């Protein structure tokens, strides 16, 4: 993986694991969060994969493969979509925008090769071309409220929580100089958790379906034609309930160490030896809320029940209704 040149900025500490290659922080974790929350600065997301689809039939073709309705997607309008397995399990999340000539998507770091292989296998006779543009383009995030100006020839995804800019990789350093202060992944993730926004590979495992994470309606369009996994989506929506649900947790602030991904969640009344009812997906330290987390728990866990994460007390807020 190519390391970002912004790791040379003062105070930069490289992220680990899936986010290796960009900064976890620049020495001011809470200050970076406050800047983003106030609409200032930017986040280097240049480790994420960038995929571009061109050709006159790109939107009608993508429409057949993804969970979102995109046949008439207006140029410049951001959307998000999933690619599911035949059994309806989440494989990829695509964060999309079309600029009138190209449909751009950014995806989880290192997953673009697998995604492109699937897309290529489904081209058939459609007039489309799929390309990995990760080496040429980097994603940078401007938070909601930012007044930073972006060149009109760049593809930009504008959402309620900010703008994702597909920036020529060679311009990263000049962009940072013009639009700082830089904020790291820890600050970005803290605001993501606060906003209850799931992330593939963290909030998902091999059997996660969209209903469990609240992606119905935002990334999954229920009134569109067939796509792989649609049968599961329709059956659960019309006839049943998902087996698990995403919750937001307020963790006991007296604990020094955050729970790791996968840490077991239990009912507080059952203690640390009680039956596991779920697991932590992402835990962060928030500049106002203190330690918080997202977790995936069994659907029948009472919504008002105090929980226990390892030895840490946790109060839940409903994200996905049981």
PDB file of C-alpha atoms in Angstrom:
ATOM      1  CA  UNK A   1       0.000   0.000   0.000  1.00  0.00           C
ATOM      2  CA  UNK A   2       1.279   3.475  -0.929  1.00  0.00           C
ATOM      3  CA  UNK A   3       1.772   5.768   2.050  1.00  0.00           C
ATOM      4  CA  UNK A   4       0.261   9.223   1.859  1.00  0.00           C
ATOM      5  CA  UNK A   5       2.695  12.126   1.493  1.00  0.00           C
ATOM      6  CA  UNK A   6       0.667  13.831   4.231  1.00  0.00           C
ATOM      7  CA  UNK A   7       2.282  11.493   6.746  1.00  0.00           C
ATOM      8  CA  UNK A   8       5.151  13.989   6.574  1.00  0.00           C
ATOM      9  CA  UNK A   9       2.984  16.717   8.116  1.00  0.00           C
ATOM     10  CA  UNK A  10       4.003  17.759  11.653  1.00  0.00           C
ATOM     11  CA  UNK A  11       2.743  15.387  14.351  1.00  0.00           C
ATOM     12  CA  UNK A  12       1.449  12.735  11.943  1.00  0.00           C
ATOM     13  CA  UNK A  13       1.090   9.241  13.414  1.00  0.00           C
ATOM     14  CA  UNK A  14       0.246   6.506  10.917  1.00  0.00           C
ATOM     15  CA  UNK A  15      -2.949   4.506  11.326  1.00  0.00           C
ATOM     16  CA  UNK A  16      -2.749   0.740  11.668  1.00  0.00           C
ATOM     17  CA  UNK A  17      -4.528  -2.232  10.178  1.00  0.00           C
ATOM     18  CA  UNK A  18      -7.027  -1.564   7.398  1.00  0.00           C
ATOM     19  CA  UNK A  19      -6.297   2.177   7.522  1.00  0.00           C
ATOM     20  CA  UNK A  20      -2.532   1.899   7.210  1.00  0.00           C
ATOM     21  CA  UNK A  21      -1.049   4.467   4.839  1.00  0.00           C
ATOM     22  CA  UNK A  22      -2.763   7.594   6.209  1.00  0.00           C
ATOM     23  CA  UNK A  23      -2.588   9.422   9.524  1.00  0.00           C
ATOM     24  CA  UNK A  24      -4.498   8.242  12.571  1.00  0.00           C
ATOM     25  CA  UNK A  25      -3.938  11.701  14.035  1.00  0.00           C
ATOM     26  CA  UNK A  26      -1.619  14.689  13.903  1.00  0.00           C
ATOM     27  CA  UNK A  27      -1.060  15.017  17.635  1.00  0.00           C
ATOM     28  CA  UNK A  28      -4.341  16.712  18.636  1.00  0.00           C
ATOM     29  CA  UNK A  29      -7.066  14.050  18.701  1.00  0.00           C
ATOM     30  CA  UNK A  30      -9.815  16.106  20.331  1.00  0.00           C
ATOM     31  CA  UNK A  31      -8.745  19.304  18.621  1.00  0.00           C
ATOM     32  CA  UNK A  32      -9.000  17.560  15.253  1.00  0.00           C
ATOM     33  CA  UNK A  33     -12.484  16.327  16.117  1.00  0.00           C
ATOM     34  CA  UNK A  34     -13.598  19.792  17.184  1.00  0.00           C
ATOM     35  CA  UNK A  35     -12.260  21.268  13.956  1.00  0.00           C
ATOM     36  CA  UNK A  36     -14.212  18.776  11.843  1.00  0.00           C
ATOM     37  CA  UNK A  37     -17.369  19.222  13.923  1.00  0.00           C
ATOM     38  CA  UNK A  38     -17.019  22.981  13.348  1.00  0.00           C
ATOM     39  CA  UNK A  39     -16.661  22.609   9.586  1.00  0.00           C
ATOM     40  CA  UNK A  40     -12.917  23.233   9.452  1.00  0.00           C
ATOM     41  CA  UNK A  41     -10.049  21.290   7.971  1.00  0.00           C
ATOM     42  CA  UNK A  42     -10.077  18.050   5.995  1.00  0.00           C
ATOM     43  CA  UNK A  43      -9.389  14.309   6.330  1.00  0.00           C
ATOM     44  CA  UNK A  44      -6.930  12.367   4.171  1.00  0.00           C
ATOM     45  CA  UNK A  45      -8.757   9.277   2.889  1.00  0.00           C
ATOM     46  CA  UNK A  46      -6.199   8.561   0.186  1.00  0.00           C
ATOM     47  CA  UNK A  47      -5.862   4.928   1.294  1.00  0.00           C
ATOM     48  CA  UNK A  48      -9.361   4.133   0.036  1.00  0.00           C
ATOM     49  CA  UNK A  49      -9.863   2.428  -3.307  1.00  0.00           C
ATOM     50  CA  UNK A  50     -11.112   4.505  -6.245  1.00  0.00           C
ATOM     51  CA  UNK A  51     -13.065   2.849  -9.059  1.00  0.00           C
ATOM     52  CA  UNK A  52     -14.310   4.597 -12.194  1.00  0.00           C
ATOM     53  CA  UNK A  53     -16.937   3.338 -14.646  1.00  0.00           C
ATOM     54  CA  UNK A  54     -17.273   4.965 -18.066  1.00  0.00           C
ATOM     55  CA  UNK A  55     -19.329   4.333 -21.163  1.00  0.00           C
ATOM     56  CA  UNK A  56     -22.810   5.318 -22.350  1.00  0.00           C
ATOM     57  CA  UNK A  57     -24.515   2.420 -20.555  1.00  0.00           C
ATOM     58  CA  UNK A  58     -22.656   2.754 -17.225  1.00  0.00           C
ATOM     59  CA  UNK A  59     -25.662   3.743 -15.080  1.00  0.00           C
ATOM     60  CA  UNK A  60     -28.143   1.255 -16.552  1.00  0.00           C
ATOM     61  CA  UNK A  61     -25.509  -1.480 -16.193  1.00  0.00           C
ATOM     62  CA  UNK A  62     -24.617  -0.608 -12.592  1.00  0.00           C
ATOM     63  CA  UNK A  63     -28.323  -0.499 -11.801  1.00  0.00           C
ATOM     64  CA  UNK A  64     -28.505  -4.244 -12.501  1.00  0.00           C
ATOM     65  CA  UNK A  65     -25.693  -5.086 -10.069  1.00  0.00           C
ATOM     66  CA  UNK A  66     -26.095  -2.846  -7.033  1.00  0.00           C
ATOM     67  CA  UNK A  67     -28.782  -2.261  -4.431  1.00  0.00           C
ATOM     68  CA  UNK A  68     -29.377   1.379  -5.377  1.00  0.00           C
ATOM     69  CA  UNK A  69     -31.590   2.878  -8.110  1.00  0.00           C
ATOM     70  CA  UNK A  70     -29.172   4.731 -10.400  1.00  0.00           C
ATOM     71  CA  UNK A  71     -30.593   4.600 -13.932  1.00  0.00           C
ATOM     72  CA  UNK A  72     -31.536   8.280 -13.718  1.00  0.00           C
ATOM     73  CA  UNK A  73     -28.920   9.432 -11.202  1.00  0.00           C
ATOM     74  CA  UNK A  74     -28.378  13.171 -11.832  1.00  0.00           C
ATOM     75  CA  UNK A  75     -24.834  14.347 -12.389  1.00  0.00           C
ATOM     76  CA  UNK A  76     -23.316  15.552  -9.130  1.00  0.00           C
ATOM     77  CA  UNK A  77     -25.816  13.793  -6.840  1.00  0.00           C
ATOM     78  CA  UNK A  78     -24.164  11.582  -4.233  1.00  0.00           C
ATOM     79  CA  UNK A  79     -25.523   8.167  -3.402  1.00  0.00           C
ATOM     80  CA  UNK A  80     -24.328   4.937  -1.829  1.00  0.00           C
ATOM     81  CA  UNK A  81     -24.959   1.330  -2.732  1.00  0.00           C
ATOM     82  CA  UNK A  82     -24.098  -2.215  -1.745  1.00  0.00           C
ATOM     83  CA  UNK A  83     -23.091  -5.323  -3.598  1.00  0.00           C
ATOM     84  CA  UNK A  84     -24.525  -8.417  -1.963  1.00  0.00           C
ATOM     85  CA  UNK A  85     -23.811 -12.110  -2.181  1.00  0.00           C
ATOM     86  CA  UNK A  86     -26.415 -14.464  -3.616  1.00  0.00           C
ATOM     87  CA  UNK A  87     -27.631 -14.979  -0.035  1.00  0.00           C
ATOM     88  CA  UNK A  88     -28.011 -11.255   0.596  1.00  0.00           C
ATOM     89  CA  UNK A  89     -24.883 -10.802   2.710  1.00  0.00           C
ATOM     90  CA  UNK A  90     -22.974  -7.526   2.323  1.00  0.00           C
ATOM     91  CA  UNK A  91     -19.780  -7.780   0.275  1.00  0.00           C
ATOM     92  CA  UNK A  92     -19.010  -4.182  -0.759  1.00  0.00           C
ATOM     93  CA  UNK A  93     -20.245  -0.660  -0.042  1.00  0.00           C
ATOM     94  CA  UNK A  94     -19.797   1.861  -2.859  1.00  0.00           C
ATOM     95  CA  UNK A  95     -19.869   5.613  -2.243  1.00  0.00           C
ATOM     96  CA  UNK A  96     -20.910   6.957  -5.634  1.00  0.00           C
ATOM     97  CA  UNK A  97     -21.221  10.093  -7.706  1.00  0.00           C
ATOM     98  CA  UNK A  98     -21.579  10.538 -11.471  1.00  0.00           C
ATOM     99  CA  UNK A  99     -20.053  13.598 -13.133  1.00  0.00           C
ATOM    100  CA  UNK A 100     -21.963  13.247 -16.403  1.00  0.00           C
ATOM    101  CA  UNK A 101     -19.259  11.175 -18.095  1.00  0.00           C
ATOM    102  CA  UNK A 102     -17.864   8.904 -15.376  1.00  0.00           C
ATOM    103  CA  UNK A 103     -19.349   7.192 -12.346  1.00  0.00           C
ATOM    104  CA  UNK A 104     -16.845   7.456  -9.492  1.00  0.00           C
ATOM    105  CA  UNK A 105     -16.863   5.289  -6.388  1.00  0.00           C
ATOM    106  CA  UNK A 106     -14.646   4.996  -3.365  1.00  0.00           C
ATOM    107  CA  UNK A 107     -14.523   1.732  -1.433  1.00  0.00           C
ATOM    108  CA  UNK A 108     -12.789   0.141   1.531  1.00  0.00           C
ATOM    109  CA  UNK A 109      -8.975   0.110   1.322  1.00  0.00           C
ATOM    110  CA  UNK A 110      -7.612  -2.800  -0.652  1.00  0.00           C
ATOM    111  CA  UNK A 111     -11.007  -4.092  -1.817  1.00  0.00           C
ATOM    112  CA  UNK A 112     -11.089  -2.446  -5.230  1.00  0.00           C
ATOM    113  CA  UNK A 113      -9.380  -5.395  -6.961  1.00  0.00           C
ATOM    114  CA  UNK A 114     -11.999  -7.890  -5.823  1.00  0.00           C
ATOM    115  CA  UNK A 115     -14.797  -5.457  -6.676  1.00  0.00           C
ATOM    116  CA  UNK A 116     -13.433  -4.792 -10.165  1.00  0.00           C
ATOM    117  CA  UNK A 117     -13.015  -8.512 -10.827  1.00  0.00           C
ATOM    118  CA  UNK A 118     -16.722  -9.004 -10.068  1.00  0.00           C
ATOM    119  CA  UNK A 119     -17.770  -6.024 -12.190  1.00  0.00           C
ATOM    120  CA  UNK A 120     -15.637  -7.204 -15.109  1.00  0.00           C
ATOM    121  CA  UNK A 121     -17.262 -10.635 -14.933  1.00  0.00           C
ATOM    122  CA  UNK A 122     -20.673  -9.000 -15.354  1.00  0.00           C
ATOM    123  CA  UNK A 123     -19.920  -6.719 -18.333  1.00  0.00           C
ATOM    124  CA  UNK A 124     -21.230  -9.090 -21.048  1.00  0.00           C
ATOM    125  CA  UNK A 125     -22.104  -6.913 -24.057  1.00  0.00           C
ATOM    126  CA  UNK A 126     -22.679  -3.642 -22.211  1.00  0.00           C
ATOM    127  CA  UNK A 127     -20.793  -0.596 -23.425  1.00  0.00           C
ATOM    128  CA  UNK A 128     -18.911   0.088 -20.206  1.00  0.00           C
ATOM    129  CA  UNK A 129     -15.324   0.216 -19.013  1.00  0.00           C
ATOM    130  CA  UNK A 130     -14.238  -0.323 -15.403  1.00  0.00           C
ATOM    131  CA  UNK A 131     -10.915   1.027 -14.126  1.00  0.00           C
ATOM    132  CA  UNK A 132      -8.953   1.086 -10.896  1.00  0.00           C
ATOM    133  CA  UNK A 133      -7.986   4.748 -10.491  1.00  0.00           C
ATOM    134  CA  UNK A 134      -6.522   4.443  -6.992  1.00  0.00           C
ATOM    135  CA  UNK A 135      -2.977   5.188  -8.134  1.00  0.00           C
ATOM    136  CA  UNK A 136      -4.101   8.391  -9.858  1.00  0.00           C
ATOM    137  CA  UNK A 137      -6.829   9.729  -7.566  1.00  0.00           C
ATOM    138  CA  UNK A 138      -7.088  10.153  -3.812  1.00  0.00           C
ATOM    139  CA  UNK A 139     -10.190  10.809  -1.725  1.00  0.00           C
ATOM    140  CA  UNK A 140     -10.184  13.730   0.710  1.00  0.00           C
ATOM    141  CA  UNK A 141     -13.077  14.605   3.002  1.00  0.00           C
ATOM    142  CA  UNK A 142     -14.283  18.120   3.778  1.00  0.00           C
ATOM    143  CA  UNK A 143     -16.650  18.207   6.779  1.00  0.00           C
ATOM    144  CA  UNK A 144     -20.198  19.544   6.764  1.00  0.00           C
ATOM    145  CA  UNK A 145     -20.125  23.312   7.022  1.00  0.00           C
ATOM    146  CA  UNK A 146     -16.766  23.678   5.283  1.00  0.00           C
ATOM    147  CA  UNK A 147     -16.540  26.708   3.016  1.00  0.00           C
ATOM    148  CA  UNK A 148     -13.455  25.401   1.220  1.00  0.00           C
ATOM    149  CA  UNK A 149     -13.628  25.898  -2.531  1.00  0.00           C
ATOM    150  CA  UNK A 150     -13.041  22.906  -4.790  1.00  0.00           C
ATOM    151  CA  UNK A 151     -12.105  23.037  -8.476  1.00  0.00           C
ATOM    152  CA  UNK A 152     -15.175  22.636 -10.667  1.00  0.00           C
ATOM    153  CA  UNK A 153     -13.580  19.874 -12.760  1.00  0.00           C
ATOM    154  CA  UNK A 154     -13.303  17.487  -9.791  1.00  0.00           C
ATOM    155  CA  UNK A 155     -15.860  14.821  -8.911  1.00  0.00           C
ATOM    156  CA  UNK A 156     -17.388  15.635  -5.520  1.00  0.00           C
ATOM    157  CA  UNK A 157     -19.839  13.651  -3.379  1.00  0.00           C
ATOM    158  CA  UNK A 158     -21.793  16.130  -1.247  1.00  0.00           C
ATOM    159  CA  UNK A 159     -23.650  14.557   1.688  1.00  0.00           C
ATOM    160  CA  UNK A 160     -25.206  15.684   4.944  1.00  0.00           C
ATOM    161  CA  UNK A 161     -21.948  14.982   6.786  1.00  0.00           C
ATOM    162  CA  UNK A 162     -19.529  16.537   4.291  1.00  0.00           C
ATOM    163  CA  UNK A 163     -17.950  16.371   0.849  1.00  0.00           C
ATOM    164  CA  UNK A 164     -15.785  13.577  -0.529  1.00  0.00           C
ATOM    165  CA  UNK A 165     -13.491  14.947  -3.224  1.00  0.00           C
ATOM    166  CA  UNK A 166     -11.821  12.740  -5.856  1.00  0.00           C
ATOM    167  CA  UNK A 167      -8.539  14.621  -6.071  1.00  0.00           C
ATOM    168  CA  UNK A 168      -5.575  13.926  -8.391  1.00  0.00           C
ATOM    169  CA  UNK A 169      -3.081  12.215  -6.089  1.00  0.00           C
ATOM    170  CA  UNK A 170      -0.312  14.568  -7.195  1.00  0.00           C
ATOM    171  CA  UNK A 171      -2.289  17.493  -5.703  1.00  0.00           C
ATOM    172  CA  UNK A 172      -2.603  16.085  -2.144  1.00  0.00           C
ATOM    173  CA  UNK A 173       0.119  18.234  -0.641  1.00  0.00           C
ATOM    174  CA  UNK A 174      -1.059  21.470  -2.266  1.00  0.00           C
ATOM    175  CA  UNK A 175      -4.627  20.675  -1.177  1.00  0.00           C
ATOM    176  CA  UNK A 176      -3.435  20.178   2.414  1.00  0.00           C
ATOM    177  CA  UNK A 177      -1.590  23.489   2.378  1.00  0.00           C
ATOM    178  CA  UNK A 178      -4.696  25.314   1.160  1.00  0.00           C
ATOM    179  CA  UNK A 179      -7.362  23.554   3.223  1.00  0.00           C
ATOM    180  CA  UNK A 180      -5.800  22.631   6.565  1.00  0.00           C
ATOM    181  CA  UNK A 181      -5.750  21.866   9.390  1.00  0.00           C
ATOM    182  CA  UNK A 182      -5.466  18.157   8.650  1.00  0.00           C
ATOM    183  CA  UNK A 183      -7.513  15.801  10.834  1.00  0.00           C
ATOM    184  CA  UNK A 184      -6.716  12.120  11.194  1.00  0.00           C
ATOM    185  CA  UNK A 185      -8.746   8.938  10.847  1.00  0.00           C
ATOM    186  CA  UNK A 186      -9.445   8.757  14.590  1.00  0.00           C
ATOM    187  CA  UNK A 187     -11.294  12.069  14.451  1.00  0.00           C
ATOM    188  CA  UNK A 188     -13.175  11.054  11.313  1.00  0.00           C
ATOM    189  CA  UNK A 189     -14.134   7.702  12.848  1.00  0.00           C
ATOM    190  CA  UNK A 190     -15.342   9.349  16.064  1.00  0.00           C
ATOM    191  CA  UNK A 191     -17.783  11.478  14.069  1.00  0.00           C
ATOM    192  CA  UNK A 192     -18.783   8.455  11.981  1.00  0.00           C
ATOM    193  CA  UNK A 193     -19.678   6.491  15.111  1.00  0.00           C
ATOM    194  CA  UNK A 194     -21.556   9.488  16.518  1.00  0.00           C
ATOM    195  CA  UNK A 195     -23.525   9.616  13.252  1.00  0.00           C
ATOM    196  CA  UNK A 196     -24.335   5.861  13.422  1.00  0.00           C
ATOM    197  CA  UNK A 197     -22.778   5.318   9.975  1.00  0.00           C
ATOM    198  CA  UNK A 198     -21.730   1.680   9.429  1.00  0.00           C
ATOM    199  CA  UNK A 199     -18.547   0.629   7.676  1.00  0.00           C
ATOM    200  CA  UNK A 200     -18.005  -2.615   5.792  1.00  0.00           C
ATOM    201  CA  UNK A 201     -15.493  -4.848   7.540  1.00  0.00           C
ATOM    202  CA  UNK A 202     -16.121  -3.243  10.923  1.00  0.00           C
ATOM    203  CA  UNK A 203     -19.886  -3.214  11.375  1.00  0.00           C
ATOM    204  CA  UNK A 204     -20.198  -6.248   9.084  1.00  0.00           C
ATOM    205  CA  UNK A 205     -19.134  -9.867   9.176  1.00  0.00           C
ATOM    206  CA  UNK A 206     -19.637 -12.707   6.700  1.00  0.00           C
ATOM    207  CA  UNK A 207     -23.377 -12.954   7.415  1.00  0.00           C
ATOM    208  CA  UNK A 208     -24.478  -9.326   7.802  1.00  0.00           C
ATOM    209  CA  UNK A 209     -27.548  -8.270   5.815  1.00  0.00           C
ATOM    210  CA  UNK A 210     -28.423  -4.605   5.091  1.00  0.00           C
ATOM    211  CA  UNK A 211     -31.445  -4.502   7.437  1.00  0.00           C
ATOM    212  CA  UNK A 212     -29.231  -5.088  10.479  1.00  0.00           C
ATOM    213  CA  UNK A 213     -27.284  -1.857   9.916  1.00  0.00           C
ATOM    214  CA  UNK A 214     -30.038   0.526   8.866  1.00  0.00           C
ATOM    215  CA  UNK A 215     -28.952   0.575   5.225  1.00  0.00           C
ATOM    216  CA  UNK A 216     -32.501   0.025   3.919  1.00  0.00           C
ATOM    217  CA  UNK A 217     -33.567   3.248   2.243  1.00  0.00           C
ATOM    218  CA  UNK A 218     -30.129   4.847   2.198  1.00  0.00           C
ATOM    219  CA  UNK A 219     -28.038   2.257   0.343  1.00  0.00           C
ATOM    220  CA  UNK A 220     -30.819  -0.199  -0.595  1.00  0.00           C
ATOM    221  CA  UNK A 221     -33.718   0.894  -2.813  1.00  0.00           C
ATOM    222  CA  UNK A 222     -36.756  -1.318  -2.281  1.00  0.00           C
ATOM    223  CA  UNK A 223     -38.610  -0.404  -5.492  1.00  0.00           C
ATOM    224  CA  UNK A 224     -36.073  -1.388  -8.115  1.00  0.00           C
ATOM    225  CA  UNK A 225     -35.471  -4.377 -10.341  1.00  0.00           C
ATOM    226  CA  UNK A 226     -33.569  -7.554  -9.668  1.00  0.00           C
ATOM    227  CA  UNK A 227     -30.007  -7.698  -8.376  1.00  0.00           C
ATOM    228  CA  UNK A 228     -27.986 -10.388  -6.683  1.00  0.00           C
ATOM    229  CA  UNK A 229     -29.275 -10.941  -3.136  1.00  0.00           C
ATOM    230  CA  UNK A 230     -32.571  -9.113  -3.713  1.00  0.00           C
ATOM    231  CA  UNK A 231     -34.635 -12.135  -2.673  1.00  0.00           C
ATOM    232  CA  UNK A 232     -33.207 -12.020   0.848  1.00  0.00           C
ATOM    233  CA  UNK A 233     -33.706  -8.253   1.075  1.00  0.00           C
ATOM    234  CA  UNK A 234     -37.350  -8.493   0.007  1.00  0.00           C
ATOM    235  CA  UNK A 235     -38.144 -11.521   2.175  1.00  0.00           C
ATOM    236  CA  UNK A 236     -36.746  -9.996   5.370  1.00  0.00           C
ATOM    237  CA  UNK A 237     -38.374  -6.626   4.663  1.00  0.00           C
ATOM    238  CA  UNK A 238     -41.801  -8.076   3.887  1.00  0.00           C
ATOM    239  CA  UNK A 239     -42.046 -11.181   6.028  1.00  0.00           C
ATOM    240  CA  UNK A 240     -39.647 -11.028   8.916  1.00  0.00           C
ATOM    241  CA  UNK A 241     -37.072  -9.226  11.020  1.00  0.00           C
ATOM    242  CA  UNK A 242     -33.282  -9.307  10.790  1.00  0.00           C
ATOM    243  CA  UNK A 243     -31.568 -11.525  13.383  1.00  0.00           C
ATOM    244  CA  UNK A 244     -29.385  -8.700  14.679  1.00  0.00           C
ATOM    245  CA  UNK A 245     -29.492  -4.923  14.999  1.00  0.00           C
ATOM    246  CA  UNK A 246     -26.951  -2.118  15.207  1.00  0.00           C
ATOM    247  CA  UNK A 247     -26.843  -0.188  18.490  1.00  0.00           C
ATOM    248  CA  UNK A 248     -25.006   2.897  19.705  1.00  0.00           C
ATOM    249  CA  UNK A 249     -23.300   2.546  23.081  1.00  0.00           C
ATOM    250  CA  UNK A 250     -22.269   5.071  25.711  1.00  0.00           C
ATOM    251  CA  UNK A 251     -19.379   3.396  27.527  1.00  0.00           C
ATOM    252  CA  UNK A 252     -18.332   3.933  31.128  1.00  0.00           C
ATOM    253  CA  UNK A 253     -15.873   6.819  30.881  1.00  0.00           C
ATOM    254  CA  UNK A 254     -13.786   5.663  33.819  1.00  0.00           C
ATOM    255  CA  UNK A 255     -12.254   2.841  31.770  1.00  0.00           C
ATOM    256  CA  UNK A 256      -8.808   3.625  30.348  1.00  0.00           C
ATOM    257  CA  UNK A 257      -8.766   1.141  27.459  1.00  0.00           C
ATOM    258  CA  UNK A 258     -11.379   1.068  24.707  1.00  0.00           C
ATOM    259  CA  UNK A 259     -12.913  -2.327  23.885  1.00  0.00           C
ATOM    260  CA  UNK A 260     -11.470  -3.934  20.776  1.00  0.00           C
ATOM    261  CA  UNK A 261     -13.398  -4.840  17.667  1.00  0.00           C
ATOM    262  CA  UNK A 262     -15.215  -8.074  18.449  1.00  0.00           C
ATOM    263  CA  UNK A 263     -15.367  -7.528  22.220  1.00  0.00           C
ATOM    264  CA  UNK A 264     -18.396  -9.447  23.572  1.00  0.00           C
ATOM    265  CA  UNK A 265     -21.572  -7.636  24.603  1.00  0.00           C
ATOM    266  CA  UNK A 266     -23.689  -9.109  27.418  1.00  0.00           C
ATOM    267  CA  UNK A 267     -26.577  -8.052  29.617  1.00  0.00           C
ATOM    268  CA  UNK A 268     -25.224  -6.206  32.652  1.00  0.00           C
ATOM    269  CA  UNK A 269     -27.579  -8.229  34.863  1.00  0.00           C
ATOM    270  CA  UNK A 270     -25.835 -11.438  33.757  1.00  0.00           C
ATOM    271  CA  UNK A 271     -22.324 -10.220  34.562  1.00  0.00           C
ATOM    272  CA  UNK A 272     -19.072 -10.975  32.759  1.00  0.00           C
ATOM    273  CA  UNK A 273     -19.821 -14.698  32.610  1.00  0.00           C
ATOM    274  CA  UNK A 274     -23.238 -14.215  31.026  1.00  0.00           C
ATOM    275  CA  UNK A 275     -24.227 -15.305  27.542  1.00  0.00           C
ATOM    276  CA  UNK A 276     -22.762 -13.250  24.715  1.00  0.00           C
ATOM    277  CA  UNK A 277     -25.483 -11.333  22.867  1.00  0.00           C
ATOM    278  CA  UNK A 278     -23.384  -9.417  20.387  1.00  0.00           C
ATOM    279  CA  UNK A 279     -20.046  -7.754  19.771  1.00  0.00           C
ATOM    280  CA  UNK A 280     -18.473  -4.309  19.534  1.00  0.00           C
ATOM    281  CA  UNK A 281     -17.819  -3.219  15.952  1.00  0.00           C
ATOM    282  CA  UNK A 282     -16.112   0.171  16.478  1.00  0.00           C
ATOM    283  CA  UNK A 283     -15.161   1.971  19.713  1.00  0.00           C
ATOM    284  CA  UNK A 284     -13.824   5.536  19.798  1.00  0.00           C
ATOM    285  CA  UNK A 285     -13.207   8.479  22.093  1.00  0.00           C
ATOM    286  CA  UNK A 286     -15.446  11.425  21.281  1.00  0.00           C
ATOM    287  CA  UNK A 287     -14.524  15.005  22.173  1.00  0.00           C
ATOM    288  CA  UNK A 288     -17.936  15.640  23.819  1.00  0.00           C
ATOM    289  CA  UNK A 289     -19.537  12.245  24.463  1.00  0.00           C
ATOM    290  CA  UNK A 290     -16.484  10.457  25.840  1.00  0.00           C
ATOM    291  CA  UNK A 291     -16.018   6.771  24.971  1.00  0.00           C
ATOM    292  CA  UNK A 292     -18.712   5.560  22.576  1.00  0.00           C
ATOM    293  CA  UNK A 293     -19.157   2.558  20.304  1.00  0.00           C
ATOM    294  CA  UNK A 294     -21.264   0.824  17.724  1.00  0.00           C
ATOM    295  CA  UNK A 295     -22.177  -2.809  18.324  1.00  0.00           C
ATOM    296  CA  UNK A 296     -24.170  -5.535  16.641  1.00  0.00           C
ATOM    297  CA  UNK A 297     -26.500  -7.357  19.041  1.00  0.00           C
ATOM    298  CA  UNK A 298     -29.284  -9.923  18.809  1.00  0.00           C
ATOM    299  CA  UNK A 299     -32.567  -8.357  17.771  1.00  0.00           C
ATOM    300  CA  UNK A 300     -34.403  -9.475  20.919  1.00  0.00           C
ATOM    301  CA  UNK A 301     -32.040  -7.704  23.349  1.00  0.00           C
ATOM    302  CA  UNK A 302     -34.353  -5.302  25.256  1.00  0.00           C
ATOM    303  CA  UNK A 303     -33.762  -1.746  24.039  1.00  0.00           C
ATOM    304  CA  UNK A 304     -33.637  -0.370  27.578  1.00  0.00           C
ATOM    305  CA  UNK A 305     -31.396  -3.066  29.053  1.00  0.00           C
ATOM    306  CA  UNK A 306     -28.043  -1.938  30.535  1.00  0.00           C
ATOM    307  CA  UNK A 307     -25.249  -3.794  28.792  1.00  0.00           C
ATOM    308  CA  UNK A 308     -21.744  -4.940  29.624  1.00  0.00           C
ATOM    309  CA  UNK A 309     -18.795  -4.824  27.220  1.00  0.00           C
ATOM    310  CA  UNK A 310     -16.099  -6.950  28.805  1.00  0.00           C
ATOM    311  CA  UNK A 311     -16.052  -5.380  32.232  1.00  0.00           C
ATOM    312  CA  UNK A 312     -17.286  -1.975  31.038  1.00  0.00           C
ATOM    313  CA  UNK A 313     -20.828  -0.762  31.642  1.00  0.00           C
ATOM    314  CA  UNK A 314     -22.646   0.437  28.516  1.00  0.00           C
ATOM    315  CA  UNK A 315     -25.964   2.214  27.932  1.00  0.00           C
ATOM    316  CA  UNK A 316     -27.539   1.631  24.532  1.00  0.00           C
ATOM    317  CA  UNK A 317     -29.359   3.876  22.096  1.00  0.00           C
ATOM    318  CA  UNK A 318     -31.485   2.368  19.327  1.00  0.00           C
ATOM    319  CA  UNK A 319     -30.077   2.682  15.798  1.00  0.00           C
ATOM    320  CA  UNK A 320     -32.069  -0.128  14.153  1.00  0.00           C
ATOM    321  CA  UNK A 321     -35.427  -0.833  15.746  1.00  0.00           C
ATOM    322  CA  UNK A 322     -36.017  -4.439  16.874  1.00  0.00           C
TER     323      UNK A 322
END
